CSV table of C-alpha atoms and ligand atoms in Angstrom, one decimal:
chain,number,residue,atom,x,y,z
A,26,UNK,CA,-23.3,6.2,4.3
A,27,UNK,CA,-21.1,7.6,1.1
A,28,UNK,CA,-18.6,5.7,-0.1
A,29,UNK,CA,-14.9,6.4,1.0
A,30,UNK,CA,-13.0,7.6,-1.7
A,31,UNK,CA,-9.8,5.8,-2.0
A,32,UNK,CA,-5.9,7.1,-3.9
A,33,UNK,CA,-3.6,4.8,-4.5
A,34,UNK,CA,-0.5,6.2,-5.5
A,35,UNK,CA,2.0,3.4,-7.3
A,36,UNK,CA,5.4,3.3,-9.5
A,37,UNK,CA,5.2,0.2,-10.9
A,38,UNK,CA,3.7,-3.2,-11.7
A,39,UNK,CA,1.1,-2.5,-9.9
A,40,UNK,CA,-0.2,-5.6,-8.6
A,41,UNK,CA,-1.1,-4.8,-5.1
A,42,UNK,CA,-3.2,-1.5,-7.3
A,43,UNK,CA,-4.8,-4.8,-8.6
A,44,UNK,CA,-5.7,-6.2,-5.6
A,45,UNK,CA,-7.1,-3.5,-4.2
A,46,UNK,CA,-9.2,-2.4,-7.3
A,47,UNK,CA,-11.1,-5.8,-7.1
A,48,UNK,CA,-11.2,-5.7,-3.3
A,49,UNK,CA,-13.3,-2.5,-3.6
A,50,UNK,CA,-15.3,-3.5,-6.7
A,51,UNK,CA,-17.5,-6.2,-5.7
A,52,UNK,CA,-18.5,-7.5,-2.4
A,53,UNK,CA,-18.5,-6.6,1.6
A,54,UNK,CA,-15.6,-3.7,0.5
A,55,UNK,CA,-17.4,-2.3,-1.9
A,56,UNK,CA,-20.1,-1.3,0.3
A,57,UNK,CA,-17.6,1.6,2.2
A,58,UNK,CA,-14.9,2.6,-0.2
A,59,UNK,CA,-14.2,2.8,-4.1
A,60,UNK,CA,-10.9,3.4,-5.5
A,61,UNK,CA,-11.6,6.6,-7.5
A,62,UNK,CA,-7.9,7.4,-8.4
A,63,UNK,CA,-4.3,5.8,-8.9
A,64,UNK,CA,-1.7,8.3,-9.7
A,65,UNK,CA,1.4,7.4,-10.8
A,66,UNK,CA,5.0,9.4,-11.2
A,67,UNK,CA,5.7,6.8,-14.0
A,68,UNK,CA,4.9,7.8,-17.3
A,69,UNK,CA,5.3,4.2,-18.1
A,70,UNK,CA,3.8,1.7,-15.8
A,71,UNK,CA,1.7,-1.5,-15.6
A,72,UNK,CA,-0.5,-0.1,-13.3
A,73,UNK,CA,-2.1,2.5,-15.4
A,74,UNK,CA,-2.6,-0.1,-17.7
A,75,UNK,CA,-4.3,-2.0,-14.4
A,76,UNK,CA,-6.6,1.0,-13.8
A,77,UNK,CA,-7.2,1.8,-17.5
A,78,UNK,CA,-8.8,-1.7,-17.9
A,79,UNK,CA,-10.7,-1.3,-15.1
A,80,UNK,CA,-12.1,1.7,-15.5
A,81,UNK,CA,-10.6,3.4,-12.9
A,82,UNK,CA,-9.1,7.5,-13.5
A,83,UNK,CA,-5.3,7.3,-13.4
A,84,UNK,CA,-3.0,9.8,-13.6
A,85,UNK,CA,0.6,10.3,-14.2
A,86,UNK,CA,2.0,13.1,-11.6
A,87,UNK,CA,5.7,14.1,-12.1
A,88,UNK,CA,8.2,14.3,-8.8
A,89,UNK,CA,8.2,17.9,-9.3
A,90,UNK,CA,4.5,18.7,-9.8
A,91,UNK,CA,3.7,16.2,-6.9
A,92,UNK,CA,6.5,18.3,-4.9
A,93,UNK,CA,5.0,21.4,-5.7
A,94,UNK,CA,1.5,20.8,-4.4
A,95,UNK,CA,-0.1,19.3,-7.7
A,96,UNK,CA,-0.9,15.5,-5.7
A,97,UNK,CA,-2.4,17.9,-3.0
A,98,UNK,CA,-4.8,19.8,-5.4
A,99,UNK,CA,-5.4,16.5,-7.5
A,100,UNK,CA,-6.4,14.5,-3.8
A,101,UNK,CA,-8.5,17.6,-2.7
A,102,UNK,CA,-9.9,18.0,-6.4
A,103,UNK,CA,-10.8,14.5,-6.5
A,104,UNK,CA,-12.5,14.8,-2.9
A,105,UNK,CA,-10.0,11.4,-1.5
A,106,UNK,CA,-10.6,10.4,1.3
A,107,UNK,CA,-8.4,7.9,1.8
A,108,UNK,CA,-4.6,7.3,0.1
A,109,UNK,CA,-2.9,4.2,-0.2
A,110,UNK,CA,0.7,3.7,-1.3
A,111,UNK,CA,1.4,0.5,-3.0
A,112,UNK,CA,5.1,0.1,-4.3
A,113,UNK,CA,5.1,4.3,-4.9
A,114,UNK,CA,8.8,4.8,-4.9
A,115,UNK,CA,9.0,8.8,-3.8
A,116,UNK,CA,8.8,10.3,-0.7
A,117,UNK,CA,5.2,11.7,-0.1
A,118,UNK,CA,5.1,15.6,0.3
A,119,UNK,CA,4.9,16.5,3.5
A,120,UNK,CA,2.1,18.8,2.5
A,121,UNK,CA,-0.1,15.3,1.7
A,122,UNK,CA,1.8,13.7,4.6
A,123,UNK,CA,-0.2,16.5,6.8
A,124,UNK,CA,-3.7,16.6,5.3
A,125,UNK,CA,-4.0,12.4,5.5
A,126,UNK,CA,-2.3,12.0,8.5
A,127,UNK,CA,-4.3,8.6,9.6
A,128,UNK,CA,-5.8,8.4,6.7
A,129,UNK,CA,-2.4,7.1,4.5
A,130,UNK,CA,-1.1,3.4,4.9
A,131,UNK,CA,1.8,2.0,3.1
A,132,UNK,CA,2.7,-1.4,2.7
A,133,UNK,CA,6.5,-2.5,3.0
A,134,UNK,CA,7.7,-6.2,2.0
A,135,UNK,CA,9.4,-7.2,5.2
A,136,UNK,CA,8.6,-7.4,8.9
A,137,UNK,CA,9.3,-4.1,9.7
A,138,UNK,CA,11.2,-2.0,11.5
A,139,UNK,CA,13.8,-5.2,10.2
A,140,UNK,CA,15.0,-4.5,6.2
A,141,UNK,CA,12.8,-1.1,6.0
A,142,UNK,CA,14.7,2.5,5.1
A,143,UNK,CA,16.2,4.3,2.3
A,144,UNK,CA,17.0,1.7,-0.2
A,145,UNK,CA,14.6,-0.8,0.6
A,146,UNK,CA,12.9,-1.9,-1.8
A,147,UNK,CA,11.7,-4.5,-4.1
A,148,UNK,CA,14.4,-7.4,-4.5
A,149,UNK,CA,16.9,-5.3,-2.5
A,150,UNK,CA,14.5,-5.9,0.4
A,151,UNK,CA,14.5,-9.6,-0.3
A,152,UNK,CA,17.8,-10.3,-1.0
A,153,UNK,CA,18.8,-8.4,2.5
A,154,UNK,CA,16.2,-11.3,4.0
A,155,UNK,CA,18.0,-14.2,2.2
A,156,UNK,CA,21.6,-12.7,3.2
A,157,UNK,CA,20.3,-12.4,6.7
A,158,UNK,CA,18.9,-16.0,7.0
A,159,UNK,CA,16.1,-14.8,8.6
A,160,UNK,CA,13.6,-17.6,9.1
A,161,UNK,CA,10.8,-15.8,8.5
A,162,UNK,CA,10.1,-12.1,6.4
A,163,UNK,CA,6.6,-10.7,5.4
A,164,UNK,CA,4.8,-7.8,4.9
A,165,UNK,CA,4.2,-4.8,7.5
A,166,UNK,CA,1.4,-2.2,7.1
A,167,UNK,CA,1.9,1.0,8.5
A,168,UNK,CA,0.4,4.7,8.6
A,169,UNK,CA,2.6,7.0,6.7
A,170,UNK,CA,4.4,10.1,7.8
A,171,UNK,CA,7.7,12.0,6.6
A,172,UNK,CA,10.2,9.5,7.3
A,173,UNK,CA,10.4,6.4,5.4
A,174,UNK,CA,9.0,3.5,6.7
A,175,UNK,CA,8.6,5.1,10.5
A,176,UNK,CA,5.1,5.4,10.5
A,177,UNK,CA,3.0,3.1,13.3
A,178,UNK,CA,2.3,-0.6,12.5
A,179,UNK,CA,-1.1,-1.6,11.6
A,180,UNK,CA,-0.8,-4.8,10.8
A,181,UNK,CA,1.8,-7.6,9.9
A,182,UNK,CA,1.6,-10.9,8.4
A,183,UNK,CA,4.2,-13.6,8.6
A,184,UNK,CA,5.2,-16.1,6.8
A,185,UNK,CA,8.0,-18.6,6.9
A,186,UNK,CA,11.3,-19.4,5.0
A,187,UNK,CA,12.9,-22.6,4.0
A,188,UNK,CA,16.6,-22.6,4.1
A,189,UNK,CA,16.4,-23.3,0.4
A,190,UNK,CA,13.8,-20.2,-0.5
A,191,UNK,CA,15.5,-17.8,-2.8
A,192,UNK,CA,15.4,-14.1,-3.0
A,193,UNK,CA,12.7,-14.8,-5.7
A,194,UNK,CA,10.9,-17.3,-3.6
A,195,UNK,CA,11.2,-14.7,-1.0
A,196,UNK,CA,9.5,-12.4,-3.1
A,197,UNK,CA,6.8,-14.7,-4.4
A,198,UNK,CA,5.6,-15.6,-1.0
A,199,UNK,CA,5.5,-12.3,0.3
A,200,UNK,CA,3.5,-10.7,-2.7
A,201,UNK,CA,1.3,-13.3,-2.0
A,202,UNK,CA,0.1,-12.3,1.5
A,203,UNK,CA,0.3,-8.4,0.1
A,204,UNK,CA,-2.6,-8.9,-2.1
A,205,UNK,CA,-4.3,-11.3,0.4
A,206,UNK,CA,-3.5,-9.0,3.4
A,207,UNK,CA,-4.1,-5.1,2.4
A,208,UNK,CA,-7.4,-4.6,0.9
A,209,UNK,CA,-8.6,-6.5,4.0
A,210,UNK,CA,-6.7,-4.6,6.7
A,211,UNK,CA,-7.4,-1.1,4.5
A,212,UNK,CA,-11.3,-2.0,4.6
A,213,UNK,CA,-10.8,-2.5,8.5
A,214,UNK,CA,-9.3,1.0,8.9
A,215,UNK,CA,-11.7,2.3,6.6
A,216,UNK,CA,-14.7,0.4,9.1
A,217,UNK,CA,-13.3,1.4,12.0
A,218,UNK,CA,-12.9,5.6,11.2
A,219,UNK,CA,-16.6,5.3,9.5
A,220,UNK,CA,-17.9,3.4,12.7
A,221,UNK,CA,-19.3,0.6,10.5
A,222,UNK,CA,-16.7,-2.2,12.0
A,223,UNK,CA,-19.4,-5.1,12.3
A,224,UNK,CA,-17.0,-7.5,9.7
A,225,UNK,CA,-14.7,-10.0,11.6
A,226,UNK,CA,-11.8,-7.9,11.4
A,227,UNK,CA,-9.4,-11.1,12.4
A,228,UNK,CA,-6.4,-9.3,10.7
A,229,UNK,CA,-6.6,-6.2,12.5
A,230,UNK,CA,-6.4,-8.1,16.1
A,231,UNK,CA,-3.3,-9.3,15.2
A,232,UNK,CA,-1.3,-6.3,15.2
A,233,UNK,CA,1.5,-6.7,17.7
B,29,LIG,C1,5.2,-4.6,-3.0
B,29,LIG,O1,6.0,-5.6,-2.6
B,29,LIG,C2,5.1,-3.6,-1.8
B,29,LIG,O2,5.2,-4.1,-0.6
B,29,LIG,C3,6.2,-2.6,-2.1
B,29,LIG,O3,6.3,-2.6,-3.5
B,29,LIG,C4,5.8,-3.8,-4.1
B,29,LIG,C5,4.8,-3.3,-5.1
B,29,LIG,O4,4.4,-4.4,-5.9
B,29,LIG,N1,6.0,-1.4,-1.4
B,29,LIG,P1,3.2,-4.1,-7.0
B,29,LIG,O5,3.6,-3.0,-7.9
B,29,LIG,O6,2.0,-3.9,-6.2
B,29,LIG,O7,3.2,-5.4,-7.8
């Protein structure tokens, strides 16, 4: 079976890029999927950095090109078979949106469809937690479409607050389960559409 070929498109840090660049490097994921392209609309950004050290092609697309079919012709180029948006800040076109429906996850810091929308991201995302006193946050997994954050729920881990947990703390737990959660539940998705699901996918049965 040929590898999947795996985009991830990113705007910043770049630590989830991270995550899954080692995920799909050695071990179990490596035998189905590669990540053979991050693209970035960031001239400036940790995670080309990230790929550059890895060895991985990067690329940095501006809004407009990516608007005006240049991430399209780059995905299609780069025969991708799968994308992956991991803290990518713009709106995918809705020419991508259409040619990877099913095959495009995002990952959102919160348990969506709570603290999810325009404007949600990053701190903002955990400071609206905090305010909220919500007991628990954590991160959601979901298929992408046109609308922010609307796509179907894949997957969602959970983990819980202490009364004392900052918005930073917030963040720090929550990044956490990102990088343990997504290259696990992406390799899942990946199994499953390849018909190669014989891993204990554990994650994936706890979608609700
Ligand atoms: C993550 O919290 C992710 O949920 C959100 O953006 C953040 C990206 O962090 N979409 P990093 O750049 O992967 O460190």
């Amino acid at each position: 079976m040929t590898k999947a070929r795996i985009a991830i498109l990113a705007s910043g840090s770049g630590s989830n890029t991270e995550a899954l660049m080692s995920h799909f490097s050695t071990g179990p994921g490596s035998e189905v999927a590669e990540v053979a392209w991050v693209c970035t609309n960031r001239k400036v950004a940790g995670v080309r950095e990230r790929a550059q050290t890895r060895g991985v092609a990067e690329s940095h697309l501006p809004k407009a090109a990516m608007a005006e079919g240049e991430l399209l012709r780059e995905l299609r180029t780069r025969n991708i078979d799968w994308v992956a948006l991991a803290g990518f800040l713009l709106r995918v076109p809705a020419d991508v949106c259409a040619a990877f429906e099913h095959r495009m996850v995002n990952i959102h810091p919160a348990l969506l469809p709570k603290h999810g929308g325009t404007g949600m991201y990053g701190m903002h995302v955990h400071r609206a937690v905090h305010k909220a006193k919500d007991e628990t946050s954590g991160t959601t997994i979901h298929w992408v479409n046109e609308a922010y954050d609307e796509g179907d729920i894949v997957f969602q881990g959970e983990v819980a607050l202490e009364r004392t947990d900052t918005p930073e703390d917030i963040a720090t737990k929550v990044l956490e389960l990102e990088h343990l959660h997504y290259p696990v539940v992406l390799e899942g998705l990946i199994r499953m559409a390849q018909g190669t699901d014989v891993r204990d996918n554990t994650h994936l049965k706890s979608h609700n």
